[in-house]
mmCIF file of C-alpha atoms in Angstrom:
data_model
loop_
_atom_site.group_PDB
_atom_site.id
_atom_site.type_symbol
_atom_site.label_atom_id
_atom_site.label_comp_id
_atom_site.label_asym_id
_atom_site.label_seq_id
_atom_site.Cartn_x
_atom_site.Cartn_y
_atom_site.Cartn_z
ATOM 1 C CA UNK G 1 -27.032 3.908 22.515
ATOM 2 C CA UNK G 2 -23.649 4.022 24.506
ATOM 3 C CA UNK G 3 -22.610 0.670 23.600
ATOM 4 C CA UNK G 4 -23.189 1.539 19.800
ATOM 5 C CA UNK G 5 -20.114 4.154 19.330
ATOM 6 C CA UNK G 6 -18.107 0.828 21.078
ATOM 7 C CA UNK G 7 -19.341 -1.526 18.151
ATOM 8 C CA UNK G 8 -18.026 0.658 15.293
ATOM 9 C CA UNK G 9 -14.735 1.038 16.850
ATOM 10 C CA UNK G 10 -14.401 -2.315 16.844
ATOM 11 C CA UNK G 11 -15.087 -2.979 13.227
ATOM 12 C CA UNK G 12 -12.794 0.447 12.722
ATOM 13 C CA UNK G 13 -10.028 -2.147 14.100
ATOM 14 C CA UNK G 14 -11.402 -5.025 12.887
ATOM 15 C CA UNK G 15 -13.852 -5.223 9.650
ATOM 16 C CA UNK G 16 -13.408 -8.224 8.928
ATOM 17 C CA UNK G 17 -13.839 -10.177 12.359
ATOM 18 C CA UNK G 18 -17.712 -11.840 12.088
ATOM 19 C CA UNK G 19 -18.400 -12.124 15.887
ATOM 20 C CA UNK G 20 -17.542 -8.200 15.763
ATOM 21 C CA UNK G 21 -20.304 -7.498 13.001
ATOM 22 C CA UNK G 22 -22.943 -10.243 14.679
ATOM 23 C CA UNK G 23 -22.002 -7.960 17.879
ATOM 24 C CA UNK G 24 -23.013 -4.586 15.515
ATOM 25 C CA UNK G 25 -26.074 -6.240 14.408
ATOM 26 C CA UNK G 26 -27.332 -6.882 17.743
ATOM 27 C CA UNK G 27 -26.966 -3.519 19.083
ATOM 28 C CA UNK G 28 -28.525 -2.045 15.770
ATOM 29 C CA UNK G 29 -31.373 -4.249 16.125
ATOM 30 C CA UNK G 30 -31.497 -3.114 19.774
ATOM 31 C CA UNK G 31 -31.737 0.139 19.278
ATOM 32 C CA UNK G 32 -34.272 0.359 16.452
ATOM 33 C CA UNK G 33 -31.098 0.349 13.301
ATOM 34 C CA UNK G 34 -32.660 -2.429 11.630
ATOM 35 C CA UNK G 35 -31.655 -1.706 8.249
ATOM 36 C CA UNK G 36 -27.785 -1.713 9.514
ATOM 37 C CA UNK G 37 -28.623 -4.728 11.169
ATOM 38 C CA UNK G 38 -29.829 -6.770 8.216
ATOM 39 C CA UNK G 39 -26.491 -5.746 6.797
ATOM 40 C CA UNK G 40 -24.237 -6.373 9.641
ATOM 41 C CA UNK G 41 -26.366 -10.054 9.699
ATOM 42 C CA UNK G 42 -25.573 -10.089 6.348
ATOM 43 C CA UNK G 43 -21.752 -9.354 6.212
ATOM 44 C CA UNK G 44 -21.339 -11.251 8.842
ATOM 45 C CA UNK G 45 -22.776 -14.331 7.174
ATOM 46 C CA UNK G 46 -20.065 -13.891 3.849
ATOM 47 C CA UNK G 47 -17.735 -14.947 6.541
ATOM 48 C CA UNK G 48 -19.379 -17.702 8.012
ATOM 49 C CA UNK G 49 -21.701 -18.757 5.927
ATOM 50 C CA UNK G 50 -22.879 -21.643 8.242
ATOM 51 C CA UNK G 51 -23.306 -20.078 11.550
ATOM 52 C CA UNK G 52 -27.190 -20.973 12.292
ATOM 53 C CA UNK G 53 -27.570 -17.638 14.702
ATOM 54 C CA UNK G 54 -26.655 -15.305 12.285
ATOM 55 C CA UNK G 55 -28.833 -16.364 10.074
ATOM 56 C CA UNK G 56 -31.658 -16.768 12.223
ATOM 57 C CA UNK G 57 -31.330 -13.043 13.715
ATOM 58 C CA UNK G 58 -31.435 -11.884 10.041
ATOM 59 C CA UNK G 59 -34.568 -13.374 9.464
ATOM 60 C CA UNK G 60 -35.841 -12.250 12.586
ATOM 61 C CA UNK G 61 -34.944 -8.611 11.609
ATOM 62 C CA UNK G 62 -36.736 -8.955 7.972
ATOM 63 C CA UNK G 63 -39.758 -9.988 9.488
ATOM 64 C CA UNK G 64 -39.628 -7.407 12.126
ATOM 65 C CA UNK G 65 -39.706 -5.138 8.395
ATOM 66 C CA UNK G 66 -42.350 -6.908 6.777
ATOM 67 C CA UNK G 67 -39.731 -8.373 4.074
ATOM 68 C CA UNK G 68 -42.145 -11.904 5.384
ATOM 69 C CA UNK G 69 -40.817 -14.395 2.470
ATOM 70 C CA UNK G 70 -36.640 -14.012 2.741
ATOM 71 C CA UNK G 71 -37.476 -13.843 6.713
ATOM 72 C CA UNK G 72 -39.342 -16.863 7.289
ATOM 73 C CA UNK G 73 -36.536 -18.605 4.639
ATOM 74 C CA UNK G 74 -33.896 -17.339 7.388
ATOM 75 C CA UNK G 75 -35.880 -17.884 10.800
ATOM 76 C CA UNK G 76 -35.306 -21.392 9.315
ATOM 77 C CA UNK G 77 -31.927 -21.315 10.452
ATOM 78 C CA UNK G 78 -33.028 -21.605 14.048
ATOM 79 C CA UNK G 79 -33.451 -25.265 13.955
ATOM 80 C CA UNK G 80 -29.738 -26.001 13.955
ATOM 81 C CA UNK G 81 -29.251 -23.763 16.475
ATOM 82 C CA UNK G 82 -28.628 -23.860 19.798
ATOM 83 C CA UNK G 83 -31.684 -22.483 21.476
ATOM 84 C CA UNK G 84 -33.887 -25.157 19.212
ATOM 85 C CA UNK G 85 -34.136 -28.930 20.410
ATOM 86 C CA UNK G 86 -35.080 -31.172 17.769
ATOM 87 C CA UNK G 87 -38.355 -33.328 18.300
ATOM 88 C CA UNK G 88 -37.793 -37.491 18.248
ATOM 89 C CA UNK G 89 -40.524 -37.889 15.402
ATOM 90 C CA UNK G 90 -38.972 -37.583 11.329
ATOM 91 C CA UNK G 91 -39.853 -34.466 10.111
ATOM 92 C CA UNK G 92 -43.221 -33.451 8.221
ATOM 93 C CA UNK G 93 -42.530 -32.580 4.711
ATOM 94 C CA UNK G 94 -46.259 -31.075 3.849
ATOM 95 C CA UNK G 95 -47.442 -34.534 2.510
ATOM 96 C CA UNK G 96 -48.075 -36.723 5.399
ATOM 97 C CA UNK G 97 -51.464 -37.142 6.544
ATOM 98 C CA UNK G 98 -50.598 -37.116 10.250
ATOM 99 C CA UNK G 99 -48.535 -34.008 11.654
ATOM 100 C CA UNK G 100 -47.634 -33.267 15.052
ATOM 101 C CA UNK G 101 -47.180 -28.975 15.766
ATOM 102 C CA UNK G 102 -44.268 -29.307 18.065
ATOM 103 C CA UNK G 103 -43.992 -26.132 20.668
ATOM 104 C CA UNK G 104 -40.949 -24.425 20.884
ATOM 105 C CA UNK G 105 -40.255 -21.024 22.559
ATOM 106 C CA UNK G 106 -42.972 -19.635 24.902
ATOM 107 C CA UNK G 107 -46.811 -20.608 25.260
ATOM 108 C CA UNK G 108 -47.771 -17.416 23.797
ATOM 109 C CA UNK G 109 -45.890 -18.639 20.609
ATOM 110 C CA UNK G 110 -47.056 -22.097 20.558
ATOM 111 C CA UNK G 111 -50.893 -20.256 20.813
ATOM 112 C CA UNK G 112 -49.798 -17.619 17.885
ATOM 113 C CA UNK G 113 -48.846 -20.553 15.746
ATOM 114 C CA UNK G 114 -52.197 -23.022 16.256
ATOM 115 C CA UNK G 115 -53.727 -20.776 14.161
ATOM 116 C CA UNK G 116 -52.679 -23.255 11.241
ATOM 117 C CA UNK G 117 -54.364 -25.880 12.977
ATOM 118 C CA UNK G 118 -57.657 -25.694 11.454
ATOM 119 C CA UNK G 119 -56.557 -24.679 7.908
ATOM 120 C CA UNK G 120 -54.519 -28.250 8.129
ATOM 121 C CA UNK G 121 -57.261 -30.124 9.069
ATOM 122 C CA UNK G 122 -59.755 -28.336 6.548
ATOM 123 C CA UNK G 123 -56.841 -29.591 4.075
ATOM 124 C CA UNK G 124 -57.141 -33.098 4.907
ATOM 125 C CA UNK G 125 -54.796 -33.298 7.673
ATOM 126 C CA UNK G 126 -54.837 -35.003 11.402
ATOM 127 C CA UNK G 127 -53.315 -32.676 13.755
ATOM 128 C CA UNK G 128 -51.779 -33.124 17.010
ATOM 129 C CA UNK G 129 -49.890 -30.839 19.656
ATOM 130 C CA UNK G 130 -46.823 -31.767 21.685
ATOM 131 C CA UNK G 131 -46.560 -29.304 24.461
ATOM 132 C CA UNK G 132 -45.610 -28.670 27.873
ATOM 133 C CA UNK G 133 -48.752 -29.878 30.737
ATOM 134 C CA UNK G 134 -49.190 -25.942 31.707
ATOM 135 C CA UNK G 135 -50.768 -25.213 28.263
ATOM 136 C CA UNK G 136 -52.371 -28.434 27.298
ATOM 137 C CA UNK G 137 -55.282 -27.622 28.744
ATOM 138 C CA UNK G 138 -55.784 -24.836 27.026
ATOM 139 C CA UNK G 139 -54.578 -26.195 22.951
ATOM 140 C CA UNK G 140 -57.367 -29.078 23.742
ATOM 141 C CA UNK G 141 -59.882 -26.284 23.041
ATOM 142 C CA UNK G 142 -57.654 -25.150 19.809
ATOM 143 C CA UNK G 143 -59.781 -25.817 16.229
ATOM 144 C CA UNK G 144 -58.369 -28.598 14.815
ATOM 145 C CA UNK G 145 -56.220 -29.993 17.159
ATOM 146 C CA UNK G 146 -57.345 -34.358 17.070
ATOM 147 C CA UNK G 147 -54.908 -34.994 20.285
ATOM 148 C CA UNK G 148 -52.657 -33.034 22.443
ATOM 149 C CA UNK G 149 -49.407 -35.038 24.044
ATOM 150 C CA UNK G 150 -47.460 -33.631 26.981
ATOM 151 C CA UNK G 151 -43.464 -33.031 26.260
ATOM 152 C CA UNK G 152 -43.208 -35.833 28.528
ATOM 153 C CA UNK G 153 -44.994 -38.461 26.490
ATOM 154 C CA UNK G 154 -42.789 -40.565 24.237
ATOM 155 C CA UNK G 155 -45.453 -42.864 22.582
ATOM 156 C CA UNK G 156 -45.249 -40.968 19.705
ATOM 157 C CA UNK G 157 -41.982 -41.711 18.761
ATOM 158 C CA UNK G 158 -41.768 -45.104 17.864
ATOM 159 C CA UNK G 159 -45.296 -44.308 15.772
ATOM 160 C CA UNK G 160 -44.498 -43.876 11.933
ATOM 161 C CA UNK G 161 -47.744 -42.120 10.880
ATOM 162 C CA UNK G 162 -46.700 -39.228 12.683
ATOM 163 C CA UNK G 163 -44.554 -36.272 11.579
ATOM 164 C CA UNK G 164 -43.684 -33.441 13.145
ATOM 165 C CA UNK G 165 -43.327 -29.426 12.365
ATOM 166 C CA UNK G 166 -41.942 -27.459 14.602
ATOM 167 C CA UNK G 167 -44.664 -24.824 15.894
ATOM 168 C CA UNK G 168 -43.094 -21.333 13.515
ATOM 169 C CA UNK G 169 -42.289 -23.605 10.546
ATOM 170 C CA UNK G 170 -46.008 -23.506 9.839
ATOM 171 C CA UNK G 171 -45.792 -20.122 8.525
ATOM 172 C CA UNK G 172 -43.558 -21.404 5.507
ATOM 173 C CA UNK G 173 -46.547 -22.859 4.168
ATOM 174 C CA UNK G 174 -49.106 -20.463 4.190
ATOM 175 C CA UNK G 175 -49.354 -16.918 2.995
ATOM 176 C CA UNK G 176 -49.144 -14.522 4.914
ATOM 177 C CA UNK G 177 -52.968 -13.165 4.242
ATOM 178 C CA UNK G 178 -53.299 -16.459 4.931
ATOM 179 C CA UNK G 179 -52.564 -15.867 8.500
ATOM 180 C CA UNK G 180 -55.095 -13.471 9.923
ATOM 181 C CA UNK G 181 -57.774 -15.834 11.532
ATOM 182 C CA UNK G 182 -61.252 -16.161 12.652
ATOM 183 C CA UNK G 183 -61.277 -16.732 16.851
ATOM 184 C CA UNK G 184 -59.658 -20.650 16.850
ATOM 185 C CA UNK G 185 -59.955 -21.122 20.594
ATOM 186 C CA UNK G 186 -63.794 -21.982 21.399
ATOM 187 C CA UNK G 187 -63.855 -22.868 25.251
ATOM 188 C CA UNK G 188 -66.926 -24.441 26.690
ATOM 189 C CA UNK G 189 -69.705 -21.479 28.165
ATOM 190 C CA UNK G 190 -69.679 -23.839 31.221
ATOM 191 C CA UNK G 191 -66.262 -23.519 31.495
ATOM 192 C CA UNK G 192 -65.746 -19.010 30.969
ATOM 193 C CA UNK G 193 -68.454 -18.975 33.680
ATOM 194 C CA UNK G 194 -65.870 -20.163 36.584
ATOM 195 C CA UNK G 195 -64.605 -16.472 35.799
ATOM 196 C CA UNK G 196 -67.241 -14.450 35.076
ATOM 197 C CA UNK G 197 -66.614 -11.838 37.654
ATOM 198 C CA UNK G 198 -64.684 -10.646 34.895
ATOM 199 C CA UNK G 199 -67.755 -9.893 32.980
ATOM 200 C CA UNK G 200 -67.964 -6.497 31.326
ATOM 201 C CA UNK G 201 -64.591 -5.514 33.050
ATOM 202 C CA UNK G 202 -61.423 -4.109 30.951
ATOM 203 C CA UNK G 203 -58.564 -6.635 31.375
ATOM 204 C CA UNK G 204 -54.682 -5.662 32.190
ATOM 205 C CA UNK G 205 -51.847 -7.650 32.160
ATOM 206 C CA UNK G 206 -48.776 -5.635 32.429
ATOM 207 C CA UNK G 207 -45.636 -8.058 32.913
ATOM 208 C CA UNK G 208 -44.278 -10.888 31.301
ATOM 209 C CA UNK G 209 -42.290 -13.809 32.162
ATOM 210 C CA UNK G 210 -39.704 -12.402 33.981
ATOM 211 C CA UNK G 211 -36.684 -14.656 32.680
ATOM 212 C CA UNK G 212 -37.404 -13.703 29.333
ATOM 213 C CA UNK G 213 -34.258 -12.042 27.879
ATOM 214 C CA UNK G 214 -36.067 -9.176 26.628
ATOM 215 C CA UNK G 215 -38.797 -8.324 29.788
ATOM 216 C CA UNK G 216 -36.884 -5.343 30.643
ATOM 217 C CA UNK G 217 -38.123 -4.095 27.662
ATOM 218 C CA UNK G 218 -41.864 -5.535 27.319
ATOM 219 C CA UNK G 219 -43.112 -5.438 30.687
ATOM 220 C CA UNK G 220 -44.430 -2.249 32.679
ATOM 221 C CA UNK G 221 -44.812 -0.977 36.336
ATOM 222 C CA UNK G 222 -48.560 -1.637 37.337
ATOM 223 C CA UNK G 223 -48.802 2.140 37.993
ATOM 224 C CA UNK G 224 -48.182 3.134 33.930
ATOM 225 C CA UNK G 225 -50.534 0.301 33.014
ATOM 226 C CA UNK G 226 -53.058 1.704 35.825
ATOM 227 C CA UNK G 227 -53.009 5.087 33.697
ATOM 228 C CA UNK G 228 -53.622 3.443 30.653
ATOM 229 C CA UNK G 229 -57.175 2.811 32.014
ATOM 230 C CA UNK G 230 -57.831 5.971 32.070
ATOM 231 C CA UNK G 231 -60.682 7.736 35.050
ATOM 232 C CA UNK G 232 -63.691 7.169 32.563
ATOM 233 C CA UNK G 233 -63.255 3.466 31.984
ATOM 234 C CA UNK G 234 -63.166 2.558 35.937
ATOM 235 C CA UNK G 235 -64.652 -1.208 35.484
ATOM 236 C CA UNK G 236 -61.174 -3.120 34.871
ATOM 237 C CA UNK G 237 -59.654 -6.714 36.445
ATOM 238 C CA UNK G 238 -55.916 -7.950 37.019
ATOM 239 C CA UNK G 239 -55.102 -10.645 34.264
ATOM 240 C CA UNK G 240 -51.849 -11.056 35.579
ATOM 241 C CA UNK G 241 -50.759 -14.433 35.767
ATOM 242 C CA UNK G 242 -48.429 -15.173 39.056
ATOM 243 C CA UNK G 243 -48.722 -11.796 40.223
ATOM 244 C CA UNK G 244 -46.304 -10.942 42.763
ATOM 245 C CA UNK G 245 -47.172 -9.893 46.273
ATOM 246 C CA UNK G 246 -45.862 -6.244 45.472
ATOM 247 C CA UNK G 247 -48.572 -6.575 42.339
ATOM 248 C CA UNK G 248 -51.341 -7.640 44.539
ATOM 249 C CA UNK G 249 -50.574 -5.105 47.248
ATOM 250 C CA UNK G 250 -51.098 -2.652 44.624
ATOM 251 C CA UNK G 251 -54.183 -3.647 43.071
ATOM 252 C CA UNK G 252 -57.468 -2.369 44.105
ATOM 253 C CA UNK G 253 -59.154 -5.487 45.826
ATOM 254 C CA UNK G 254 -62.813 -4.149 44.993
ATOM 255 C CA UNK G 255 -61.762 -5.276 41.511
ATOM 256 C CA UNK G 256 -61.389 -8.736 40.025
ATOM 257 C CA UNK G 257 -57.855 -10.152 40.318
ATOM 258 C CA UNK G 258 -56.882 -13.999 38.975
ATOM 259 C CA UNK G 259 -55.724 -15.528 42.109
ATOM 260 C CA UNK G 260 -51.882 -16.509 42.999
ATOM 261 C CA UNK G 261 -50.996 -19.909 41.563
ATOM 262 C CA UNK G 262 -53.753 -19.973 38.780
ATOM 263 C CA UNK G 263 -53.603 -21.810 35.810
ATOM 264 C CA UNK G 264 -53.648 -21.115 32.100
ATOM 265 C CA UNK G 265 -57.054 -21.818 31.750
ATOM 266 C CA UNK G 266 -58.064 -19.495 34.405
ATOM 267 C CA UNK G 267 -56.594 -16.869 32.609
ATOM 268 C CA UNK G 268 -58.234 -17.665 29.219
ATOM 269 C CA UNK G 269 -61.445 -17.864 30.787
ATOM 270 C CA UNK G 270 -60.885 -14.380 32.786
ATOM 271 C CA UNK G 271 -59.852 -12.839 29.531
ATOM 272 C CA UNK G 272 -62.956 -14.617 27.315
ATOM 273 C CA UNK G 273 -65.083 -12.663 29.853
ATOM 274 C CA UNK G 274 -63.840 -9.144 29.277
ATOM 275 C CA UNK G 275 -64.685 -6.495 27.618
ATOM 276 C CA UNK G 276 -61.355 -5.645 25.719
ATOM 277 C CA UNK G 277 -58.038 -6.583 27.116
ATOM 278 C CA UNK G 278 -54.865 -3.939 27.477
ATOM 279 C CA UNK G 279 -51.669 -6.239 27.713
ATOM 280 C CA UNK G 280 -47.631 -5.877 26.883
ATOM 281 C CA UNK G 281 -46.147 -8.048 24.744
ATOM 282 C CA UNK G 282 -46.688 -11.823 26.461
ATOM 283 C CA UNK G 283 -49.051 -15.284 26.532
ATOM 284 C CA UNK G 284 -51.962 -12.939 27.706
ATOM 285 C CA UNK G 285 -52.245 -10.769 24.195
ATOM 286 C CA UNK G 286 -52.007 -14.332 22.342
ATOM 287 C CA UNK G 287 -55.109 -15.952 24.353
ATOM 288 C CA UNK G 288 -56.952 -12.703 23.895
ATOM 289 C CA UNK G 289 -56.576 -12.242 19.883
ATOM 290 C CA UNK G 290 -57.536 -16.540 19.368
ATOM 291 C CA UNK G 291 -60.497 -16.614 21.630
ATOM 292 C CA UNK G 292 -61.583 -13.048 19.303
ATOM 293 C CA UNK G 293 -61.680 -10.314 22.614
ATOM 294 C CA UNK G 294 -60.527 -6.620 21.694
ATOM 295 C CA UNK G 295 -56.966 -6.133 22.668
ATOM 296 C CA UNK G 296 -54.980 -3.686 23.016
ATOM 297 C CA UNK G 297 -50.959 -4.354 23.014
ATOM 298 C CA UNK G 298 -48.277 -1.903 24.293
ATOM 299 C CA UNK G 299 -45.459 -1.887 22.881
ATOM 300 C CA UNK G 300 -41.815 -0.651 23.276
ATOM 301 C CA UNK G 301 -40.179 1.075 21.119
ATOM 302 C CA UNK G 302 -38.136 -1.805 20.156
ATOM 303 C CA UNK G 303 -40.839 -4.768 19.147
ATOM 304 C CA UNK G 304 -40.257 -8.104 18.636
ATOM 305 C CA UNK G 305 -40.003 -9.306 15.160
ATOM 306 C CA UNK G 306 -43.676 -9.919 15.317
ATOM 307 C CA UNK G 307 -45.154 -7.089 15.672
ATOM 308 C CA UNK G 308 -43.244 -4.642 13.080
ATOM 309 C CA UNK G 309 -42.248 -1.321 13.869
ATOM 310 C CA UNK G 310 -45.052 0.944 12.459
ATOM 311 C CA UNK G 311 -48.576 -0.235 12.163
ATOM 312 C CA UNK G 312 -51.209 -0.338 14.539
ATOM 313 C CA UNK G 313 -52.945 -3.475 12.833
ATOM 314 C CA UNK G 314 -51.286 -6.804 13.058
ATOM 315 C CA UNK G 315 -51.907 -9.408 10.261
ATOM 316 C CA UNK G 316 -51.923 -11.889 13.295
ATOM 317 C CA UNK G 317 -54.803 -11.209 14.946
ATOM 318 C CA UNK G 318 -58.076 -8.898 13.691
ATOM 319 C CA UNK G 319 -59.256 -7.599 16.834
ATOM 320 C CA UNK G 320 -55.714 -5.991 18.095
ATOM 321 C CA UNK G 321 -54.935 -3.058 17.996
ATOM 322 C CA UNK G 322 -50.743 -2.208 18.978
ATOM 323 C CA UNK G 323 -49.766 1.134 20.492
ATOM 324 C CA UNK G 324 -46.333 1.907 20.239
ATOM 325 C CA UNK G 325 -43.752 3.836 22.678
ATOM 326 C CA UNK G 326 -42.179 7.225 20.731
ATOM 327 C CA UNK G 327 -39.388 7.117 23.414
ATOM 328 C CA UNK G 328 -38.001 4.366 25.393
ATOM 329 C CA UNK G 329 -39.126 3.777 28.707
ATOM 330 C CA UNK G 330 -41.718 6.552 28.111
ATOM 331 C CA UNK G 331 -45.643 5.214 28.447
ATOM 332 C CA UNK G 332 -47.886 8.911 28.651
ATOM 333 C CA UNK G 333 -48.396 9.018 25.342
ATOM 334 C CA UNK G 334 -49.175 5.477 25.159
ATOM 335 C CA UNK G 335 -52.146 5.629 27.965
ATOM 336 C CA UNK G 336 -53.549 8.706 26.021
ATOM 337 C CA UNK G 337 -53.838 6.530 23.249
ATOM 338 C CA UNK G 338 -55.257 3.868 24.943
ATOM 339 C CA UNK G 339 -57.838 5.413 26.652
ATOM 340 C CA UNK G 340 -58.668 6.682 23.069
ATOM 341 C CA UNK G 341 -59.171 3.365 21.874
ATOM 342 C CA UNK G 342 -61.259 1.808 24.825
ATOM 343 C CA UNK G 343 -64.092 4.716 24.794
ATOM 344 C CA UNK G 344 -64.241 3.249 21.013
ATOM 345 C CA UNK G 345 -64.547 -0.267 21.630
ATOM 346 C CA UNK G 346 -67.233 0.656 24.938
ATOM 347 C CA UNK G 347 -69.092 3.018 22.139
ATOM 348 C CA UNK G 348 -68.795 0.354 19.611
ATOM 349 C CA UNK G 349 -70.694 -2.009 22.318
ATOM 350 C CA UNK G 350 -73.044 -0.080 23.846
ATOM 351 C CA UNK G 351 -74.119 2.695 21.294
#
């Protein structure tokens, strides 16, 4: 909030000055002003109408709101700009038979946005996946998906009969109670077993990737997740992918842990064995809500434009539940809650 009194002096001095207002906007958005945001976005873009960012962190904003229809129209933007790199294939218009679901962002995104898969292919469709080798393994399992291609692979772009869509881009044509899905990862039994000391155990993830711009924010200390367990659900496993040594010095070795230098699929097959999952804000809640496992998501106060900023349901994924922070940096509140919901979810099970 310290840097906010700054950004209003500057538009005191200079009202008219766009970078100024897209400056405003981001510390609204920042610190939960996301109406003034939308406007600052918005004034910002009467100046320079053109400037891709702007538009993009408006749309963002709207469908952090729920305002899903002038968002996703916006979020459009981010395809000229500079954080987007265009695929080699000629873009899918919604008629070609063949599409290829190009990933962009993070894993967790690229898994958010297979969702579609299936409802192309029930439409008639072929689907593919380009994506980076870490996750392949993982989007072979995805319903719908015909063939997965490594970033690295440049067959297909000399190959007419495929388009491609970049990965959010699906969302502009469906509805968005069109979204919520049935489980759309189905791993092989053979395959969950290799992890099954994670049977009937509670799963916690409670960091992200750590060079994402906003971790500070997402992630948690192992010791506030720890609480969020709770003393009466005592059964629980680390899902923490590439824990650090100060994570694994912490964690209690007579649980299940998934090992240093695991993969992806390790991970989905840990969480497909648990009970319920409690996870911030990364790849781990993503895996959990398409293979259909009770999650729970902690949240900061200031959510990514997914999420929204008030319900605990999520039209993404059936089985989640979110629990939000009141106050920044504060998680008491947010373990009571928790703890709440996983003597449901055990009751649920075992009645």
């Amino acid at each position: 909030d310290g840097a906010w009194p700054l950004h209003l002096r500057s538009l005191d001095l200079s009202p008219t000055t766009a970078e100024f207002l897209e400056g405003a906007a981001h510390c609204a958005h920042m610190t939960g002003r996301h109406t003034e945001a939308m406007g600052y976005h918005a004034s910002a873009l009467s100046l320079d109408p053109n400037n891709p960012n702007s538009r993009m962190y408006l749309g963002m904003d709207q469908m952090l709101l729920g305002q899903w229809d002038e968002g996703i129209t916006n979020y459009k933007a981010r395809e000229r700009g500079l954080i987007y790199q265009p695929s080699k294939l000629t873009r899918w218009t919604g008629k070609e038979p063949n599409v290829v679901i190009t990933a962009e962002q993070g894993g967790g995104d690229l898994i958010m946005m297979l969702r579609f898969a299936r409802k192309l292919t029930d439409q008639g469709f072929q689907v593919a996946v380009q994506c980076p080798e870490y996750i392949a393994e993982i989007v072979r399992f995805v319903d719908g998906v015909s063939k997965v291609f490594t970033s690295e692979c440049e067959t297909l772009a000399d190959d007419p009969h495929w388009h491609y869509i970049p990965a959010f881009s699906l969302m502009e044509y469906f509805k968005p109670d069109e979204w919520s899905s049935d489980p759309y990862i189905h791993i092989p039994k053979g395959i969950v077993s290799m992890m099954g000391q994670f049977k009937g155990f509670n799963g916690l993830c409670w960091r992200g990737n750590p060079d994402h711009l906003n971790d500070f924010m997402r992630s948690v200390s192992y010791p506030d997740i720890r609480k969020m367990i709770g003393k009466a659900n005592i059964y629980y496993g680390s899902l923490q992918y590439n824990p650090s040594v100060d994570d694994l010095a912490k964690f209690d070795s007579a649980f299940p842990n998934i090992r240093a230098g695991a993969s992806i699929m390790e991970q989905a097959c840990a969480i497909a064995n648990c009970t319920a999952v409690v996870t911030v804000d990364t790849m781990c809640s993503h895996l959990a809500g398409a293979l259909g496992v009770p999650c729970i998501q902690v949240t900061s106060v200031f959510p990514d434009w997914r999420w929204g900023i008030t319900d605990e349901k999520t039209v993404w994924y059936d089985k989640h539940r979110i629990v939000r922070q009141a106050k920044c940096g504060e998680w008491n509140d947010v373990a009571v809650k928790v703890q709440d919901i996983l003597k449901e979810i055990r009751d649920e099970q075992h009645p």
